[in-house]
Amino acid sequence: MFNTLNAEDAPQPPKVLTTPLEIAGTLRLLQESNDPLIITFQERNQRFQSYLVDIDRDGKTLILDEMIPRDGERYLENGEAFRVEGFHEGVRVAWESNGNLTISEEDGHRTYQGSMPNEVVYHQRRNAFRAALKLAQLINVDLGGEKLKAPVNGKLLDISATGCKLRFEGDISQRLQLGQVYDRFIAALPFGNMTTAVELRYLHFEEKIDATFAGVRFHNMSGLVQRQVERFVYQLQREARRFDKDDDF
């Protein structure tokens, strides 16, 4: 069963988009979905978060929102090149920038305007079965480690061989940072606790229901933890298939 899961999880080859139509269309997906972006400068370890504010296909320009933390602006002012990376429904979208962005401010809100990239990497990184848990069977999780003053407790919503989606009560978005690796993630699986490090890839506070949703990718998993995850995903997959079969009658 493990070989099947690993085959399903094999990364798909990336595509390089080069036409303005393709590039603008893909970037607009990130903008309209308000998908967070991770910005990294060459030879610097710190990561920054931003969002796409606007895309102008005809003018071949784009506007990025203010970086969090704002320290990254000094690298922009130095003209340092950087990479932008976002995820939209499991697809990695990434491009390089030469650092020539114009910093502007309107009504106290800062933005950065520059040229639309000439190339964008579009990469469906996984094709793994993603198993959703039933509401009555949501699993308790703890997220902690050196990067957090205190652990946060939440629920596991779904899981695949590469990562999972989490829900936390209230707004904890200010306590977490996209791109950060948290070295202690514990999920109370039915057959015992699973402990591993995770990298935060998605973060969104939903005000209507007062809950924060997070997507994490498993980081440097041991063989033991990998087998725990695969066993649990397989179990959920089998239950889902049995449920679908029962529905046929």
Short mmCIF file of C-alpha atoms in Angstrom, two decimals:
data_model
loop_
_atom_site.label_atom_id
_atom_site.label_comp_id
_atom_site.label_asym_id
_atom_site.label_seq_id
_atom_site.Cartn_x
_atom_site.Cartn_y
_atom_site.Cartn_z
CA MET A 1 0.00 0.00 0.00
CA PHE A 2 2.88 2.37 0.73
CA ASN A 3 4.27 2.06 -2.79
CA THR A 4 0.90 3.09 -4.22
CA LEU A 5 0.79 6.18 -2.04
CA ASN A 6 4.34 7.13 -2.92
CA ALA A 7 3.61 6.76 -6.63
CA GLU A 8 0.54 8.99 -6.32
CA ASP A 9 2.66 11.55 -4.50
CA ALA A 10 5.33 11.75 -7.19
CA PRO A 11 5.90 15.38 -8.20
CA GLN A 12 4.61 16.46 -11.59
CA PRO A 13 7.05 18.17 -13.99
CA PRO A 14 6.95 21.98 -13.77
CA LYS A 15 5.77 24.15 -16.64
CA VAL A 16 7.43 27.43 -17.55
CA LEU A 17 4.90 30.05 -18.65
CA THR A 18 6.30 32.66 -21.04
CA THR A 19 3.38 34.43 -22.75
CA PRO A 20 1.87 37.55 -21.10
CA LEU A 21 -1.59 35.95 -21.37
CA GLU A 22 -0.55 32.81 -19.46
CA ILE A 23 1.48 34.73 -16.89
CA ALA A 24 -1.19 37.34 -16.19
CA GLY A 25 -3.90 34.68 -15.96
CA THR A 26 -1.92 32.62 -13.46
CA LEU A 27 -0.95 35.62 -11.33
CA ARG A 28 -4.55 36.79 -11.33
CA LEU A 29 -5.53 33.49 -9.69
CA LEU A 30 -3.19 34.34 -6.81
CA GLN A 31 -4.60 37.85 -6.62
CA GLU A 32 -8.29 36.93 -6.71
CA SER A 33 -7.86 34.13 -4.17
CA ASN A 34 -5.78 36.39 -1.93
CA ASP A 35 -3.15 33.66 -1.76
CA PRO A 36 -0.19 34.71 0.40
CA LEU A 37 3.20 35.11 -1.26
CA ILE A 38 6.59 34.31 0.23
CA ILE A 39 9.44 36.62 -0.79
CA THR A 40 13.07 35.61 -0.33
CA PHE A 41 16.12 37.69 -1.23
CA GLN A 42 19.25 36.05 -2.59
CA GLU A 43 21.78 35.04 0.06
CA ARG A 44 19.44 36.11 2.89
CA ASN A 45 17.69 33.65 5.19
CA GLN A 46 14.73 35.79 6.22
CA ARG A 47 11.37 35.32 4.50
CA PHE A 48 8.72 37.97 3.95
CA GLN A 49 5.01 37.75 3.26
CA SER A 50 3.08 39.80 0.72
CA TYR A 51 0.05 39.63 -1.59
CA LEU A 52 -0.65 40.53 -5.19
CA VAL A 53 -2.69 43.73 -5.28
CA ASP A 54 -3.08 44.21 -9.04
CA ILE A 55 -2.02 42.82 -12.43
CA ASP A 56 -1.96 44.88 -15.62
CA ARG A 57 -1.47 42.55 -18.56
CA ASP A 58 -1.45 45.30 -21.19
CA GLY A 59 1.02 47.43 -19.25
CA LYS A 60 2.94 44.30 -18.15
CA THR A 61 3.09 45.56 -14.56
CA LEU A 62 2.11 44.21 -11.16
CA ILE A 63 1.64 45.66 -7.68
CA LEU A 64 2.61 43.86 -4.47
CA ASP A 65 1.26 44.63 -1.02
CA GLU A 66 3.46 45.82 1.87
CA MET A 67 5.90 43.15 3.04
CA ILE A 68 5.57 41.59 6.48
CA PRO A 69 7.86 42.21 8.28
CA ARG A 70 8.58 45.54 6.66
CA ASP A 71 12.36 45.13 7.09
CA GLY A 72 12.47 43.73 3.56
CA GLU A 73 11.95 47.18 2.10
CA ARG A 74 15.58 48.09 2.67
CA TYR A 75 16.59 45.21 0.39
CA LEU A 76 14.17 46.52 -2.23
CA GLU A 77 15.68 49.98 -1.90
CA ASN A 78 19.11 48.42 -2.44
CA GLY A 79 17.79 46.90 -5.68
CA GLU A 80 18.44 43.33 -4.52
CA ALA A 81 16.98 40.53 -6.64
CA PHE A 82 14.42 38.26 -5.02
CA ARG A 83 12.17 35.25 -5.62
CA VAL A 84 8.39 35.23 -5.16
CA GLU A 85 6.56 31.99 -4.39
CA GLY A 86 2.85 31.33 -3.90
CA PHE A 87 0.54 28.33 -3.79
CA HIS A 88 -2.90 28.11 -5.38
CA GLU A 89 -4.89 24.91 -4.77
CA GLY A 90 -1.77 22.78 -4.53
CA VAL A 91 0.02 24.43 -7.47
CA ARG A 92 3.30 26.22 -6.81
CA VAL A 93 3.66 29.49 -8.71
CA ALA A 94 7.11 31.13 -8.59
CA TRP A 95 9.10 33.79 -10.38
CA GLU A 96 12.29 35.82 -10.13
CA SER A 97 12.44 39.60 -9.84
CA ASN A 98 15.41 41.82 -10.54
CA GLY A 99 14.51 43.99 -7.53
CA ASN A 100 13.53 47.09 -9.53
CA LEU A 101 10.28 47.89 -7.71
CA THR A 102 8.92 51.36 -6.95
CA ILE A 103 7.77 51.87 -3.35
CA SER A 104 4.72 54.10 -3.01
CA GLU A 105 2.24 55.00 -0.27
CA GLU A 106 -1.40 56.03 -0.52
CA ASP A 107 -3.65 56.73 2.48
CA GLY A 108 -1.05 55.15 4.74
CA HIS A 109 -0.93 51.92 2.73
CA ARG A 110 2.40 50.96 1.11
CA THR A 111 2.70 49.03 -2.16
CA TYR A 112 5.47 48.04 -4.56
CA GLN A 113 5.06 48.37 -8.32
CA GLY A 114 7.24 46.72 -10.94
CA SER A 115 7.34 44.81 -14.19
CA MET A 116 5.43 41.58 -14.68
CA PRO A 117 7.89 38.64 -14.84
CA ASN A 118 8.95 37.28 -18.22
CA GLU A 119 8.74 33.70 -16.93
CA VAL A 120 6.62 32.02 -14.27
CA VAL A 121 7.12 28.47 -13.02
CA TYR A 122 3.81 26.61 -12.67
CA HIS A 123 4.32 23.38 -10.75
CA GLN A 124 1.73 20.85 -9.66
CA ARG A 125 3.92 19.50 -6.88
CA ARG A 126 1.82 16.61 -5.69
CA ASN A 127 -0.97 14.37 -6.82
CA ALA A 128 -1.42 12.66 -3.48
CA PHE A 129 -4.73 11.45 -2.19
CA ARG A 130 -5.86 14.06 0.33
CA ALA A 131 -8.08 12.48 2.97
CA ALA A 132 -10.66 14.65 4.70
CA LEU A 133 -11.78 13.80 8.21
CA LYS A 134 -15.43 13.74 9.23
CA LEU A 135 -16.49 16.51 11.61
CA ALA A 136 -17.15 14.02 14.40
CA GLN A 137 -13.67 12.51 13.95
CA LEU A 138 -11.47 15.60 13.83
CA ILE A 139 -8.10 14.95 15.44
CA ASN A 140 -6.43 17.18 18.04
CA VAL A 141 -3.14 18.78 17.03
CA ASP A 142 -0.54 20.92 18.81
CA LEU A 143 1.80 23.28 17.00
CA GLY A 144 4.82 24.46 18.94
CA GLY A 145 8.58 24.67 19.19
CA GLU A 146 11.24 27.31 19.61
CA LYS A 147 9.54 29.72 17.19
CA LEU A 148 6.39 29.97 19.33
CA LYS A 149 6.15 31.38 22.85
CA ALA A 150 3.38 28.89 23.63
CA PRO A 151 1.92 25.97 21.65
CA VAL A 152 -1.36 26.45 19.81
CA ASN A 153 -4.04 23.77 19.84
CA GLY A 154 -6.26 23.00 16.88
CA LYS A 155 -7.91 20.33 14.76
CA LEU A 156 -6.72 18.29 11.79
CA LEU A 157 -9.10 18.77 8.84
CA ASP A 158 -7.39 16.73 6.13
CA ILE A 159 -4.09 15.02 5.49
CA SER A 160 -1.98 13.68 2.63
CA ALA A 161 1.44 12.06 2.41
CA THR A 162 3.04 15.51 2.16
CA GLY A 163 1.06 17.77 4.49
CA CYS A 164 -2.22 18.65 6.12
CA LYS A 165 -4.80 21.37 6.73
CA LEU A 166 -5.51 22.64 10.24
CA ARG A 167 -8.14 24.75 11.99
CA PHE A 168 -7.58 26.86 15.10
CA GLU A 169 -10.21 28.71 17.10
CA GLY A 170 -9.94 32.52 17.03
CA ASP A 171 -7.43 34.69 15.21
CA ILE A 172 -3.89 33.37 15.67
CA SER A 173 -2.59 34.68 12.34
CA GLN A 174 -0.35 37.23 14.07
CA ARG A 175 1.39 34.48 16.05
CA LEU A 176 2.42 32.49 12.99
CA GLN A 177 4.63 33.34 10.02
CA LEU A 178 4.38 31.93 6.51
CA GLY A 179 7.42 29.96 5.41
CA GLN A 180 8.47 29.33 9.01
CA VAL A 181 9.42 25.82 10.08
CA TYR A 182 7.89 24.81 13.42
CA ASP A 183 9.83 21.95 14.92
CA ARG A 184 7.10 20.36 17.03
CA PHE A 185 3.83 19.38 15.39
CA ILE A 186 1.89 16.68 17.25
CA ALA A 187 -1.23 14.97 15.89
CA ALA A 188 -3.16 12.52 18.10
CA LEU A 189 -3.69 9.78 15.51
CA PRO A 190 -5.92 6.83 16.50
CA PHE A 191 -2.92 4.51 16.90
CA GLY A 192 -0.63 6.96 18.73
CA ASN A 193 0.80 10.46 18.57
CA MET A 194 2.68 11.52 15.47
CA THR A 195 5.41 14.13 15.99
CA THR A 196 7.33 15.94 13.28
CA ALA A 197 8.44 19.38 12.07
CA VAL A 198 6.22 21.27 9.63
CA GLU A 199 6.58 24.28 7.33
CA LEU A 200 3.70 26.77 7.26
CA ARG A 201 2.54 27.21 3.65
CA TYR A 202 -0.94 28.76 4.03
CA LEU A 203 -2.57 30.97 6.66
CA HIS A 204 -6.00 32.63 6.66
CA PHE A 205 -8.29 34.00 9.37
CA GLU A 206 -11.99 33.62 8.58
CA GLU A 207 -13.72 36.37 10.52
CA LYS A 208 -17.27 35.05 9.95
CA ILE A 209 -16.61 31.89 11.92
CA ASP A 210 -13.78 33.23 14.11
CA ALA A 211 -11.33 30.55 13.04
CA THR A 212 -7.84 30.46 11.53
CA PHE A 213 -7.03 27.94 8.81
CA ALA A 214 -3.48 26.81 8.14
CA GLY A 215 -1.82 24.54 5.61
CA VAL A 216 1.45 22.87 6.57
CA ARG A 217 3.94 20.70 4.73
CA PHE A 218 5.74 17.96 6.61
CA HIS A 219 9.43 18.84 7.03
CA ASN A 220 12.28 16.31 7.22
CA MET A 221 10.03 13.47 8.31
CA SER A 222 11.63 10.35 9.74
CA GLY A 223 10.84 6.97 8.21
CA LEU A 224 8.72 6.08 11.24
CA VAL A 225 6.58 9.21 10.95
CA GLN A 226 6.24 8.72 7.19
CA ARG A 227 4.86 5.25 7.82
CA GLN A 228 2.44 6.61 10.44
CA VAL A 229 1.12 9.19 7.98
CA GLU A 230 0.81 6.67 5.16
CA ARG A 231 -1.00 4.22 7.43
CA PHE A 232 -3.47 6.88 8.52
CA VAL A 233 -4.08 8.21 4.98
CA TYR A 234 -4.63 4.67 3.74
CA GLN A 235 -7.09 4.03 6.58
CA LEU A 236 -9.08 7.17 5.71
CA GLN A 237 -8.96 6.33 2.03
CA ARG A 238 -10.33 2.86 2.69
CA GLU A 239 -13.12 4.25 4.89
CA ALA A 240 -14.04 6.78 2.20
CA ARG A 241 -14.25 4.07 -0.44
CA ARG A 242 -16.40 1.90 1.84
CA PHE A 243 -18.70 4.86 2.51
CA ASP A 244 -19.05 5.53 -1.25
CA LYS A 245 -19.81 1.87 -1.88
CA ASP A 246 -22.51 1.86 0.82
CA ASP A 247 -24.09 4.89 -0.84
CA ASP A 248 -24.67 2.86 -4.01
CA PHE A 249 -27.31 0.73 -2.30
#
